[in-house]
Short mmCIF file of C-alpha atoms and ligand atoms in Angstrom, two decimals:
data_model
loop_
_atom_site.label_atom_id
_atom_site.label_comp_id
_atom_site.label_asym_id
_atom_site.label_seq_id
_atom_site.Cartn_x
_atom_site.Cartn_y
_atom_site.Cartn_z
CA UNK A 290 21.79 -44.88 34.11
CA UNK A 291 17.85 -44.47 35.77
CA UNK A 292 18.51 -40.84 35.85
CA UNK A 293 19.62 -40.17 32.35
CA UNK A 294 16.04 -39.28 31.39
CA UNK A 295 15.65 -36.81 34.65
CA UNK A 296 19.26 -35.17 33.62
CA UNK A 297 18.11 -35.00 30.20
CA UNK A 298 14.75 -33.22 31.19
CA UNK A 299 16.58 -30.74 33.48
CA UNK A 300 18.94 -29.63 30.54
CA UNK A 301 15.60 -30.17 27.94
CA UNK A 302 13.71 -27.28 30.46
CA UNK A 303 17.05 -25.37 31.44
CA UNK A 304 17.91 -24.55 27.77
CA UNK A 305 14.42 -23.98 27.28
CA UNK A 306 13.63 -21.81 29.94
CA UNK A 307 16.88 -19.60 29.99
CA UNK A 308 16.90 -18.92 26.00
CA UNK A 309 13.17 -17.42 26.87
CA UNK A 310 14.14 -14.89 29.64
CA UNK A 311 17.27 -14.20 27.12
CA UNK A 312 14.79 -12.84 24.47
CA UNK A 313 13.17 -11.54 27.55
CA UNK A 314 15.64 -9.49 28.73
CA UNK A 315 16.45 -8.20 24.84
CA UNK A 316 13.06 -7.45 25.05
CA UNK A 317 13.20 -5.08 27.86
CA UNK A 318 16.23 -3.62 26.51
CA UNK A 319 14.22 -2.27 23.42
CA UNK A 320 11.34 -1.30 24.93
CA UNK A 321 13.75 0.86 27.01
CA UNK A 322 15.21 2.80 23.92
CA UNK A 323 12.02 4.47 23.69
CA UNK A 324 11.21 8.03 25.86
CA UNK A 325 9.98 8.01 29.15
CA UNK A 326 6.23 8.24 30.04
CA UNK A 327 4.51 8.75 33.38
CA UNK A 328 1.94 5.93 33.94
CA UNK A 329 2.19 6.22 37.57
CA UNK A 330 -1.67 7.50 38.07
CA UNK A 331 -4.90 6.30 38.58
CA UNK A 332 -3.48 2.85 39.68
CA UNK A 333 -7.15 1.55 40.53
CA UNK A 334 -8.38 2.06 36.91
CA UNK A 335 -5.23 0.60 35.27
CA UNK A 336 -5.81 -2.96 37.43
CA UNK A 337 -9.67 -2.37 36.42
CA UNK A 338 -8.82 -1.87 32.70
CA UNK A 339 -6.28 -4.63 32.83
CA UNK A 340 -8.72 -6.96 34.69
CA UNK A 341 -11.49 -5.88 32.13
CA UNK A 342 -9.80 -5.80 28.57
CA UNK A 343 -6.60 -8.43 29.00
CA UNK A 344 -8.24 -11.06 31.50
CA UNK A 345 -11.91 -10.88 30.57
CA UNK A 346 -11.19 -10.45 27.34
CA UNK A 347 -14.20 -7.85 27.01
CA UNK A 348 -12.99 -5.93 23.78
CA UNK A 349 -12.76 -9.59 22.21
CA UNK A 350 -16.25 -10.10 22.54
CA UNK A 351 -17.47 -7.26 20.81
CA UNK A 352 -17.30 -9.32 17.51
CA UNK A 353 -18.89 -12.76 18.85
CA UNK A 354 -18.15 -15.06 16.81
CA UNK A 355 -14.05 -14.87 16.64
CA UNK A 356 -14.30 -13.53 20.32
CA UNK A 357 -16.03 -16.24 21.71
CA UNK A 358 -13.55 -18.93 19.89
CA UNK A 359 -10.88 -16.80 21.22
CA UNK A 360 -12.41 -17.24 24.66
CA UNK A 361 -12.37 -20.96 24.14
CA UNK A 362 -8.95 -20.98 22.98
CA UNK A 363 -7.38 -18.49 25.87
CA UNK A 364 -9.32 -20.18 28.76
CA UNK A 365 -8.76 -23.97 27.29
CA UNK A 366 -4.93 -23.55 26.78
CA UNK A 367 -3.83 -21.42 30.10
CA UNK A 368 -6.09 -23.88 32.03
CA UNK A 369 -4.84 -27.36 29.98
CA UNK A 370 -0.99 -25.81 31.00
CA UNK A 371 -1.83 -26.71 35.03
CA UNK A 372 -1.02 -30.01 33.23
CA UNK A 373 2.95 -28.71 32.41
CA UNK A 374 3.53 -28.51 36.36
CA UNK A 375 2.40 -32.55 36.68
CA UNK A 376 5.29 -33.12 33.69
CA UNK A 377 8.08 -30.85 34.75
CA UNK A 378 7.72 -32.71 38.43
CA UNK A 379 7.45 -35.71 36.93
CA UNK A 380 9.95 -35.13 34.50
CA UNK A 381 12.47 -33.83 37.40
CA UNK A 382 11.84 -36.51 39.85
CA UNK A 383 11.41 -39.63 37.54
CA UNK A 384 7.95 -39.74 39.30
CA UNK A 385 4.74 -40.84 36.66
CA UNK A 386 1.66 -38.88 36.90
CA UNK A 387 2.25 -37.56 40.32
CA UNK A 388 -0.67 -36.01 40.83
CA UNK A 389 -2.32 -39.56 41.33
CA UNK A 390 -0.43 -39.54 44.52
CA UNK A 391 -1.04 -35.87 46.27
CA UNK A 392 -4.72 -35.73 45.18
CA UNK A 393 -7.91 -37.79 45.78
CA UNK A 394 -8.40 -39.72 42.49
CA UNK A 395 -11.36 -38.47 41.91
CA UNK A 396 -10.08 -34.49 41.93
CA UNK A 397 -7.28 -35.90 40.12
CA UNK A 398 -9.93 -37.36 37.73
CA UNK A 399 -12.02 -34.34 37.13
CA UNK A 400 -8.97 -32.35 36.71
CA UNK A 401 -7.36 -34.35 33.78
CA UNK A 402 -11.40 -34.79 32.21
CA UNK A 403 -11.82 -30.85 32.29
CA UNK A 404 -8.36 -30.70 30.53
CA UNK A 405 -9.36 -33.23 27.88
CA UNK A 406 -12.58 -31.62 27.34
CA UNK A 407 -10.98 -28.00 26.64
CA UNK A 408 -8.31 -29.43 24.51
CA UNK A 409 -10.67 -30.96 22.38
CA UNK A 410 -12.52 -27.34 22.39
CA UNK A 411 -9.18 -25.81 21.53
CA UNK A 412 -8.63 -27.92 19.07
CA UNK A 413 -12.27 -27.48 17.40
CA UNK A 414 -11.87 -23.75 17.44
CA UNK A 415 -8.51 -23.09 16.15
CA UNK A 416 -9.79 -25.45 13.00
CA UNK A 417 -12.77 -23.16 12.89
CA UNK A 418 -9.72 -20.17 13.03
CA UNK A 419 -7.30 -22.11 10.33
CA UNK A 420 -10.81 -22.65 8.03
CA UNK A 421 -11.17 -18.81 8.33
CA UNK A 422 -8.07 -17.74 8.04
CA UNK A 423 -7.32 -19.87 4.86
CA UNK A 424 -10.57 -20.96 2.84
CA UNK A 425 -13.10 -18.54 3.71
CA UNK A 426 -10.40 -15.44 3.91
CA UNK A 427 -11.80 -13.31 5.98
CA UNK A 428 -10.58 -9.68 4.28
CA UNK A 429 -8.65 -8.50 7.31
CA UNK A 430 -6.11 -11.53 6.87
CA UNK A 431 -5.76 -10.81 3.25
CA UNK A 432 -4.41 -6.99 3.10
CA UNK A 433 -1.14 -6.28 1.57
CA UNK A 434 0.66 -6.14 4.86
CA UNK A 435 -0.34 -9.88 5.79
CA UNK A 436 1.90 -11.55 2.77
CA UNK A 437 4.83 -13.90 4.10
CA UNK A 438 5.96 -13.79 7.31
CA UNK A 439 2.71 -12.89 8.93
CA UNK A 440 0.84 -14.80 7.04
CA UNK A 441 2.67 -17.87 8.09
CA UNK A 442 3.07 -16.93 11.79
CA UNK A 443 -0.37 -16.84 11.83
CA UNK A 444 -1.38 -20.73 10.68
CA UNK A 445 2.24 -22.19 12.30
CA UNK A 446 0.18 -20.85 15.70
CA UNK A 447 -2.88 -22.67 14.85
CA UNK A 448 -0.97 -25.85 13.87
CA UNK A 449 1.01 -25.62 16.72
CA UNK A 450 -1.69 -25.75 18.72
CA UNK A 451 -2.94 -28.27 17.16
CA UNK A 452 0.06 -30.61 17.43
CA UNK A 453 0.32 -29.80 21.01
CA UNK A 454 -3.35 -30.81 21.73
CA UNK A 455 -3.01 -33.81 19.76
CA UNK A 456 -0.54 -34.64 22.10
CA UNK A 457 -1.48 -33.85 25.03
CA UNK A 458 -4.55 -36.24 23.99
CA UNK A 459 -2.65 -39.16 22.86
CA UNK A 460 -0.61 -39.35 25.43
CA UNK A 461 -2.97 -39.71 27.83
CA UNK A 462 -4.92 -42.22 25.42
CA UNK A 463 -1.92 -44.59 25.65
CA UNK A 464 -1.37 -44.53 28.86
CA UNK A 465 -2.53 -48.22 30.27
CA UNK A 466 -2.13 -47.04 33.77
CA UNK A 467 -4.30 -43.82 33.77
CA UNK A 468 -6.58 -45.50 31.17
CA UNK A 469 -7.59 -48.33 33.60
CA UNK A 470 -8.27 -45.87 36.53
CA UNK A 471 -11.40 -45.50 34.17
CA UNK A 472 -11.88 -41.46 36.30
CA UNK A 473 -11.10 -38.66 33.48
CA UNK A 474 -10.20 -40.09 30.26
CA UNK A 475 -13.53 -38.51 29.26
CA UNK A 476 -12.01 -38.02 25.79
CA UNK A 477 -8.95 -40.28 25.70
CA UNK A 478 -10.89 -43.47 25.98
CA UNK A 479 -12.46 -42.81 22.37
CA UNK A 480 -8.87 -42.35 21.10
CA UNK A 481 -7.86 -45.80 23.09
CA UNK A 482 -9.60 -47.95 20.27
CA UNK A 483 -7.28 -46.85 17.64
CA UNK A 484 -4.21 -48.51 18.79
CA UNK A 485 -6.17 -51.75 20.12
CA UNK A 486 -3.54 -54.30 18.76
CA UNK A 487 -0.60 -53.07 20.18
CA UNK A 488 1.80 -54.56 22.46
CA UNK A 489 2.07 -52.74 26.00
CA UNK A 490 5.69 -52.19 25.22
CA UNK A 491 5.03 -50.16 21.63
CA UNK A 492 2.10 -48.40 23.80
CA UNK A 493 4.68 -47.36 26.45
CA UNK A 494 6.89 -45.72 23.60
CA UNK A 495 4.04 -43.81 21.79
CA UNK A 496 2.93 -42.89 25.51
CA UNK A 497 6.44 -41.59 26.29
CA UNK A 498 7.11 -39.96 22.70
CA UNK A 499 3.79 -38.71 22.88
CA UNK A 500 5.02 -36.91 26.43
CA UNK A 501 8.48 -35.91 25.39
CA UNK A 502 7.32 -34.36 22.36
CA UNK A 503 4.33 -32.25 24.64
CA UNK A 504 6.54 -30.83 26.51
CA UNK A 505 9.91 -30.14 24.06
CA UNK A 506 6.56 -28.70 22.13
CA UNK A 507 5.46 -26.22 24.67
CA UNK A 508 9.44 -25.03 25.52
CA UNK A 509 9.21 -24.66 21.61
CA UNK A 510 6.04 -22.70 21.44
CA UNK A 511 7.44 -20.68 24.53
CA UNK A 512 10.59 -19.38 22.75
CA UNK A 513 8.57 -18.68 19.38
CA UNK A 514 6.82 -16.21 21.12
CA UNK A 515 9.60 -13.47 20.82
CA UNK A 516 9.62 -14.12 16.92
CA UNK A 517 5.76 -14.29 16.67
CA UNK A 518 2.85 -11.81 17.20
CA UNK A 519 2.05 -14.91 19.81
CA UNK A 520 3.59 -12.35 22.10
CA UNK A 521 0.31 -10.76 22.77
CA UNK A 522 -0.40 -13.62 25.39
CA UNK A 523 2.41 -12.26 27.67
CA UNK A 524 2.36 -8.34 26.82
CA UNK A 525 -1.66 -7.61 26.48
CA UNK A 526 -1.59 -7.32 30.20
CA UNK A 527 0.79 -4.90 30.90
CA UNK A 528 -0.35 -3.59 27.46
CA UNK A 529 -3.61 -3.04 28.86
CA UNK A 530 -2.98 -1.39 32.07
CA UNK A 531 -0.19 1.10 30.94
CA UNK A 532 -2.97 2.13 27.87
CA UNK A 533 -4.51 5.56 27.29
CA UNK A 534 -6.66 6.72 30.25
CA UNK A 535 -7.44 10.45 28.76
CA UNK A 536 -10.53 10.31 26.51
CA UNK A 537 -9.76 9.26 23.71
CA UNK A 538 -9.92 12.78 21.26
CA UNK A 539 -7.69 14.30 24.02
CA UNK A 540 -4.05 14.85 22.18
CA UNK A 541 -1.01 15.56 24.22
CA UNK A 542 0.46 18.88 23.87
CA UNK A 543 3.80 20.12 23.69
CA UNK A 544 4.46 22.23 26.71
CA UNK A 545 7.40 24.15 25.59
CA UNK A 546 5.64 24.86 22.62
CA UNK A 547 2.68 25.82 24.67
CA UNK A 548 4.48 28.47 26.49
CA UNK A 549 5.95 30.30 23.24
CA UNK A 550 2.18 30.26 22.04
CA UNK A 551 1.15 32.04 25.18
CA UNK A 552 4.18 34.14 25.58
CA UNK A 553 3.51 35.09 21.67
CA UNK A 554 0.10 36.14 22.72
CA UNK A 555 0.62 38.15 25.69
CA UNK A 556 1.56 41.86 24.66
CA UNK A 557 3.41 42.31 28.41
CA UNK A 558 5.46 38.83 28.22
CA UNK A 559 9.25 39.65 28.41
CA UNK A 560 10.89 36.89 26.27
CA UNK A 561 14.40 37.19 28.35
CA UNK A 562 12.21 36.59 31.63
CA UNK A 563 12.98 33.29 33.35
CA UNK A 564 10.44 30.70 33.33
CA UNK A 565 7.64 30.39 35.97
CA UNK A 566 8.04 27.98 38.61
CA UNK A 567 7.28 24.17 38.04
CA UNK A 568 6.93 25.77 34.42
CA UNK A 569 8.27 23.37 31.39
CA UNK A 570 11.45 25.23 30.07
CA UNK A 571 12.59 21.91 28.43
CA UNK A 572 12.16 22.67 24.65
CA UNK A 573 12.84 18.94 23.05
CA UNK A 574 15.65 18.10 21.10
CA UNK A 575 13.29 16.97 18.56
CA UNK A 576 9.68 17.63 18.09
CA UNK A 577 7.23 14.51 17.37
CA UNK A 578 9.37 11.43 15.85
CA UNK A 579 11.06 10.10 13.14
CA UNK A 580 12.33 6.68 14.46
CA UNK A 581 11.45 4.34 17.28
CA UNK A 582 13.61 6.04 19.94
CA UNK A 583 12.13 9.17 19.45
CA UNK A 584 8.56 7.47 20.51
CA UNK A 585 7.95 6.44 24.09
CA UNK A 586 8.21 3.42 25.56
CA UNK A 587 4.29 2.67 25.87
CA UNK A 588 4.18 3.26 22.37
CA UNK A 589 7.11 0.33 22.34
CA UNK A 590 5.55 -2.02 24.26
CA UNK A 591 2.34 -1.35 21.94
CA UNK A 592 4.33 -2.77 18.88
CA UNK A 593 5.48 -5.73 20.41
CA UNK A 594 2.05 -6.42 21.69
CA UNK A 595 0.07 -6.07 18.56
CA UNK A 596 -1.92 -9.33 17.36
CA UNK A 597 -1.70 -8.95 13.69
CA UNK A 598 -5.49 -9.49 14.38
CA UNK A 599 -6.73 -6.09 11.91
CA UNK A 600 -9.98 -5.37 13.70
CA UNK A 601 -8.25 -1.54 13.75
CA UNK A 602 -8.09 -1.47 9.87
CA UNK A 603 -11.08 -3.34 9.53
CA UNK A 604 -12.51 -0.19 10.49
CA UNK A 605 -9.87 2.54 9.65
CA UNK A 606 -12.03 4.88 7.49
CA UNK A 607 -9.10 6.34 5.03
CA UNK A 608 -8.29 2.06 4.82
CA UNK A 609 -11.78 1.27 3.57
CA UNK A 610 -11.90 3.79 0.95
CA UNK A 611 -8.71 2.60 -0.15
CA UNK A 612 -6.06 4.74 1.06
CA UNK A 613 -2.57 3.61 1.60
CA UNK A 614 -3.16 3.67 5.42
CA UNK A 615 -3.93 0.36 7.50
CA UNK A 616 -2.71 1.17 11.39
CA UNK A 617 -2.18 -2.28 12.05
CA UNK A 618 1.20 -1.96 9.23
CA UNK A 619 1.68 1.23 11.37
CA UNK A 620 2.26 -1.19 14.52
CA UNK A 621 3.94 -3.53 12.31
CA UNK A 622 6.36 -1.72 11.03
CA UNK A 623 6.82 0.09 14.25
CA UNK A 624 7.85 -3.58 15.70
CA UNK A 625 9.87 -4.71 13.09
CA UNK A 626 11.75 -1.18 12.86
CA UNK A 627 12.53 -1.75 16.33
CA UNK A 628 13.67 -4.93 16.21
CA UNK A 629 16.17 -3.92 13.51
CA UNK A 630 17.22 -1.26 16.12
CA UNK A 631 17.79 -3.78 18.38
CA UNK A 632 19.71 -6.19 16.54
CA UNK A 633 21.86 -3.34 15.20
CA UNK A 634 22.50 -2.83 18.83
CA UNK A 635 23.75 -6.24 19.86
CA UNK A 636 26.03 -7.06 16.37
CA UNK A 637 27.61 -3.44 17.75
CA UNK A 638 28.14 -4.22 21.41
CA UNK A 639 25.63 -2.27 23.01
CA UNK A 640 26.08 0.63 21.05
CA UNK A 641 23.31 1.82 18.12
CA UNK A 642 25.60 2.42 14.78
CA UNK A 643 23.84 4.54 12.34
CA UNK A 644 22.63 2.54 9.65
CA UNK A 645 21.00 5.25 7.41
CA UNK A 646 17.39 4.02 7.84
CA UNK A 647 14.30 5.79 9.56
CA UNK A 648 11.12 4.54 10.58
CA UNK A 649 9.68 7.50 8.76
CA UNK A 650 10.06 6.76 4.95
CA UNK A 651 11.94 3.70 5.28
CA UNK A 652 8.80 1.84 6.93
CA UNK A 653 6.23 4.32 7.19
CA UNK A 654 5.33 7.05 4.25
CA UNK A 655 4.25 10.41 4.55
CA UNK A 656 1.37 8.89 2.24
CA UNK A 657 -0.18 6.86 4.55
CA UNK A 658 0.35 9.52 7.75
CA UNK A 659 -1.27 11.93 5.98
CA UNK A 660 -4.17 9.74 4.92
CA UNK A 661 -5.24 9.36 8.86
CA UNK A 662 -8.22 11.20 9.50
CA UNK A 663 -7.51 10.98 13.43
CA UNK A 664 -11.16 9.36 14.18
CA UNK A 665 -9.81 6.79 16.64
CA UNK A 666 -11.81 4.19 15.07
CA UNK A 667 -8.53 2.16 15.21
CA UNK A 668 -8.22 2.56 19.40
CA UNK A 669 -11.62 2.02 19.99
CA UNK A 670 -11.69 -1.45 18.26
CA UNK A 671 -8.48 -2.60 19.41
CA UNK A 672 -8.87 -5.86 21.43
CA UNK A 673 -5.76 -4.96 23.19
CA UNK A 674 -5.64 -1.30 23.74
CA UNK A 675 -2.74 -0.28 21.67
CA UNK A 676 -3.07 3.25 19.79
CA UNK A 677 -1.55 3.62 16.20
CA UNK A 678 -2.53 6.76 16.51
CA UNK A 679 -0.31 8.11 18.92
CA UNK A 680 2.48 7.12 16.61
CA UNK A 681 1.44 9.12 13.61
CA UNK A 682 0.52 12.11 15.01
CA UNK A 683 4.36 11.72 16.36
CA UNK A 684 5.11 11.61 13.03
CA UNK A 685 3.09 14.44 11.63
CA UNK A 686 4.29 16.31 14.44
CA UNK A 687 7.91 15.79 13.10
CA UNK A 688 7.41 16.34 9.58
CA UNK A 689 5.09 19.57 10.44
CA UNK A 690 7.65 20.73 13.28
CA UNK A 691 11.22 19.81 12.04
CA UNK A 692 10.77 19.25 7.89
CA UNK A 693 7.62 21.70 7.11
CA UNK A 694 7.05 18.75 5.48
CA UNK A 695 3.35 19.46 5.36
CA UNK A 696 0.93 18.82 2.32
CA UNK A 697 0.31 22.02 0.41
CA UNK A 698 -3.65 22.69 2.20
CA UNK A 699 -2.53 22.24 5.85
CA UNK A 700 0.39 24.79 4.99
CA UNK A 701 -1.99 27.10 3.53
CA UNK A 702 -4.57 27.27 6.45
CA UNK A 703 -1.80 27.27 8.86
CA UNK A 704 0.01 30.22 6.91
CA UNK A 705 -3.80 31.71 6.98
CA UNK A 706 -3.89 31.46 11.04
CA UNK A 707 -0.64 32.91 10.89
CA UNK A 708 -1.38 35.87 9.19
CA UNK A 709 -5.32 36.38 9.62
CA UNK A 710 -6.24 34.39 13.32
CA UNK A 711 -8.26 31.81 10.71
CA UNK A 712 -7.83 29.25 8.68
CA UNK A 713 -9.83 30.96 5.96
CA UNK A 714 -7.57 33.16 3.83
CA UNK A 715 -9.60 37.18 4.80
CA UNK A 716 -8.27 39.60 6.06
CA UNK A 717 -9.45 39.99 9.66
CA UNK A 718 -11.53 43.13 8.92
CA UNK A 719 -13.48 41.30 6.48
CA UNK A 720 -14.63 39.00 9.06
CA UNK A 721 -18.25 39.83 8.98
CA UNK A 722 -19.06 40.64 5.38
CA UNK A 723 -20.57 36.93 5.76
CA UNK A 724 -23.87 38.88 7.17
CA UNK A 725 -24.22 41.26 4.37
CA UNK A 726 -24.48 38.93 1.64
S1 SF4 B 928 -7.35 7.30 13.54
FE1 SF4 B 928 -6.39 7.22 11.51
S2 SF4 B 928 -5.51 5.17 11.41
FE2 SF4 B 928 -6.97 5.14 13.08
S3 SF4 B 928 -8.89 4.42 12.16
FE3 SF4 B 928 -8.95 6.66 12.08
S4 SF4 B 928 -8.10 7.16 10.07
FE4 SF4 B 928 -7.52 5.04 10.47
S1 SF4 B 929 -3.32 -2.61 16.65
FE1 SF4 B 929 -4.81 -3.80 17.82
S2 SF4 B 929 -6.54 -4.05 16.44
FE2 SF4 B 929 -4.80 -3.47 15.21
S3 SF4 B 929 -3.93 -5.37 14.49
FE3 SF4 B 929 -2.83 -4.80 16.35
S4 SF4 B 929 -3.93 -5.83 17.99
FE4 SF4 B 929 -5.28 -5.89 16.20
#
């Protein structure tokens, strides 16, 4: 009968645990689906840039006031999680706060005062986030593609949070037996007052409940994750070191489209000739792409990672004069596209089933591609390194290369390079006239 609560906690954490690495693993398994990508080089730099953007959080800081409460929030709840390792041992071996018995008190002390100070930060700041987010309405939280869903992920985060510091609090504030150790209740002693009155036995239960409830709270919080644009806390880091390492106006070229170019341009080049060695004679079975397995798997992992947080179309040019484009819905809708993909995938064991939809039209428009202005604006201010605009030039690249599906002026100048070696549409001869006018 003494164990019931230890046998209870072991199924509590095994159920937990193992329905995370399940959504794991189907997480992996779409990522996969899209194309390979070399990311083997410059190892060094990735670790740097990983160290850098997803650890320091330097990209965060650049707007000071939402990075710095991000900061708090990061820091405060990764650090306040040490905490989970005292209640899974405790919660395995029946043991109470056994920390108190492998450390000096007074570590032990400063420990669980440095977590109750950063909870209560954590707590401050993600108010200061919720006030933001929902009475001041900071634009970026308030474009078309943040109705609903996202919308609501977004504050069910911040009160989860919330709930969980509460707790984490409260427990501690109704525990007699840490409480008279007097050594880092730093904040839990102020909370002590409010249930003066009560018996020991009804402060044992809240104690308890208030324990329970952490930690079913945080198995909770870790399996929303896969459902949640939470998931940036897990993927910005290998986000950040597989990211872009060319400069950032440097576009990838097709190679087998390079060599008909150069073939096309040299006078001598014998088109039935075999291709050079270590040349690319590859030509893709599709050029650019019109669904999510047709883009690689960086650009994947990109979609999963993305924090909803709009800093890119807070400063997507074509968005701010109010064009249909915002990259973050690009990312979105790359995400959700994929996780359709996905699920199609499991209901037909293992095997994708055609289901007449497209990430191009049936998520993204040829509207909004076209309405890019490929500044980068939206890679440069992206906390995490992700790259919308990878994905629609893949896009343009299919509906130029496979659908001529290009507006009328783009058709025209390339028609006019065609024909004339410019975009302009002269003759070749008339070239100069310019200087005679
Ligand atoms: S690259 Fe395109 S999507 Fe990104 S900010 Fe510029 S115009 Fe917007
Ligand atoms: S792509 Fe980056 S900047 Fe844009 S919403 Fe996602 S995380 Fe934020």
């Amino acid at each position: 009968m003494e164990y019931i609560p230890n046998i209870l906690f072991a199924i509590v954490l095994f159920l937990g645990v193992g329905f995370f690495a399940k959504n794991v693993q189907k997480l992996i398994r779409n990522i996969k689906l899209g194309q390979d990508k070399d990311v083997s080089d410059n190892k060094s730099q990735r670790w740097k840039n990983m160290a850098m953007i997803a650890l320091g959080q330097s990209k965060m800081v650049r707007r000071p006031i939402s990075g710095f409460l991000h900061v708090v929030v990061y820091v405060g709840f990764i650090i306040i999680n040490i905490e989970v390792l005292e209640i899974i041992i405790d919660g395995l071996l029946g043991t109470h706060r056994i920390g108190l018995s492998v450390l000096p008190q007074s570590v032990y002390g400063f420990l669980i005062g440095t977590f109750e100070v950063l909870a209560c930060l954590v707590f401050i700041s993600v108010i200061i986030f919720w006030i933001r987010r929902n009475v001041i309405k900071i634009a970026r939280f308030w474009k078309s593609e943040m109705t609903s869903w996202p919308k609501n992920d977004g504050n069910y985060i911040l009160y989860f949070e919330m709930v969980l510091m509460t707790l984490f609090l409260v427990m501690n504030a109704t525990d007699l037996q840490f409480q008279a150790l007097n050594s880092g209740n730093v904040i839990s002693q102020f909370i002590t007052p409010w249930f003066s009155g009560m018996s020991e036995g009804t402060l044992h239960v809240i104690e308890r409940g208030a324990w329970w409830l952490h930690i079913v709270g945080i198995l909770v919080f870790l399996n929303y994750l896969y459902y949640s644009k939470h998931l940036h806390i897990l993927l910005a880091f290998p986000n950040t070191y597989y990211g872009k390492l060319q400069p950032k106006g440097q576009f990838n070229n097709l190679e087998a489209v390079t060599n008909e170019v150069k073939m096309m341009m040299d006078p001598n080049a014998d088109p039935f000739a075999a291709p050079a060695e270590g040349a690319e004679d590859d030509v893709p079975a599709k050029f650019g792409a019109s669904d999510v397995q047709d883009l690689n798997w960086v650009q994947l992992l990109n979609a999963y990672t993305c924090t909803e947080c709009g800093r890119c179309t807070s400063e997507c040019p074509a968005n701010l004069t109010g064009k249909k484009l915002s990259p973050r819905k690009i990312m979105m809708d790359t995400r959700d596209r994929l996780e359709e993909v996905g699920k199609n995938i499991d209901a037909n064991n293992g095997e994708f089933k055609d289901d007449g939809k497209q990430l191009l039209g049936d998520y993204i428009t040829n509207e909004e591609l076209w309405a890019c202005t490929t500044c980068n604006a939206c890679v440069e201010a992206c906390p995490v390194s992700i790259d919308p605009l990878s994905i629609i030039l893949e896009m343009r690249r299919y509906l130029v290369m496979e659908q001529s599906a290009a507006p009328v002026e783009l058709n025209n100048m390339m028609t006019n390079i065609e024909n004339n070696g410019a975009p302009w549409p002269y003759n070749q001869m008339d070239r100069l006239n310019w200087k005679d006018e």
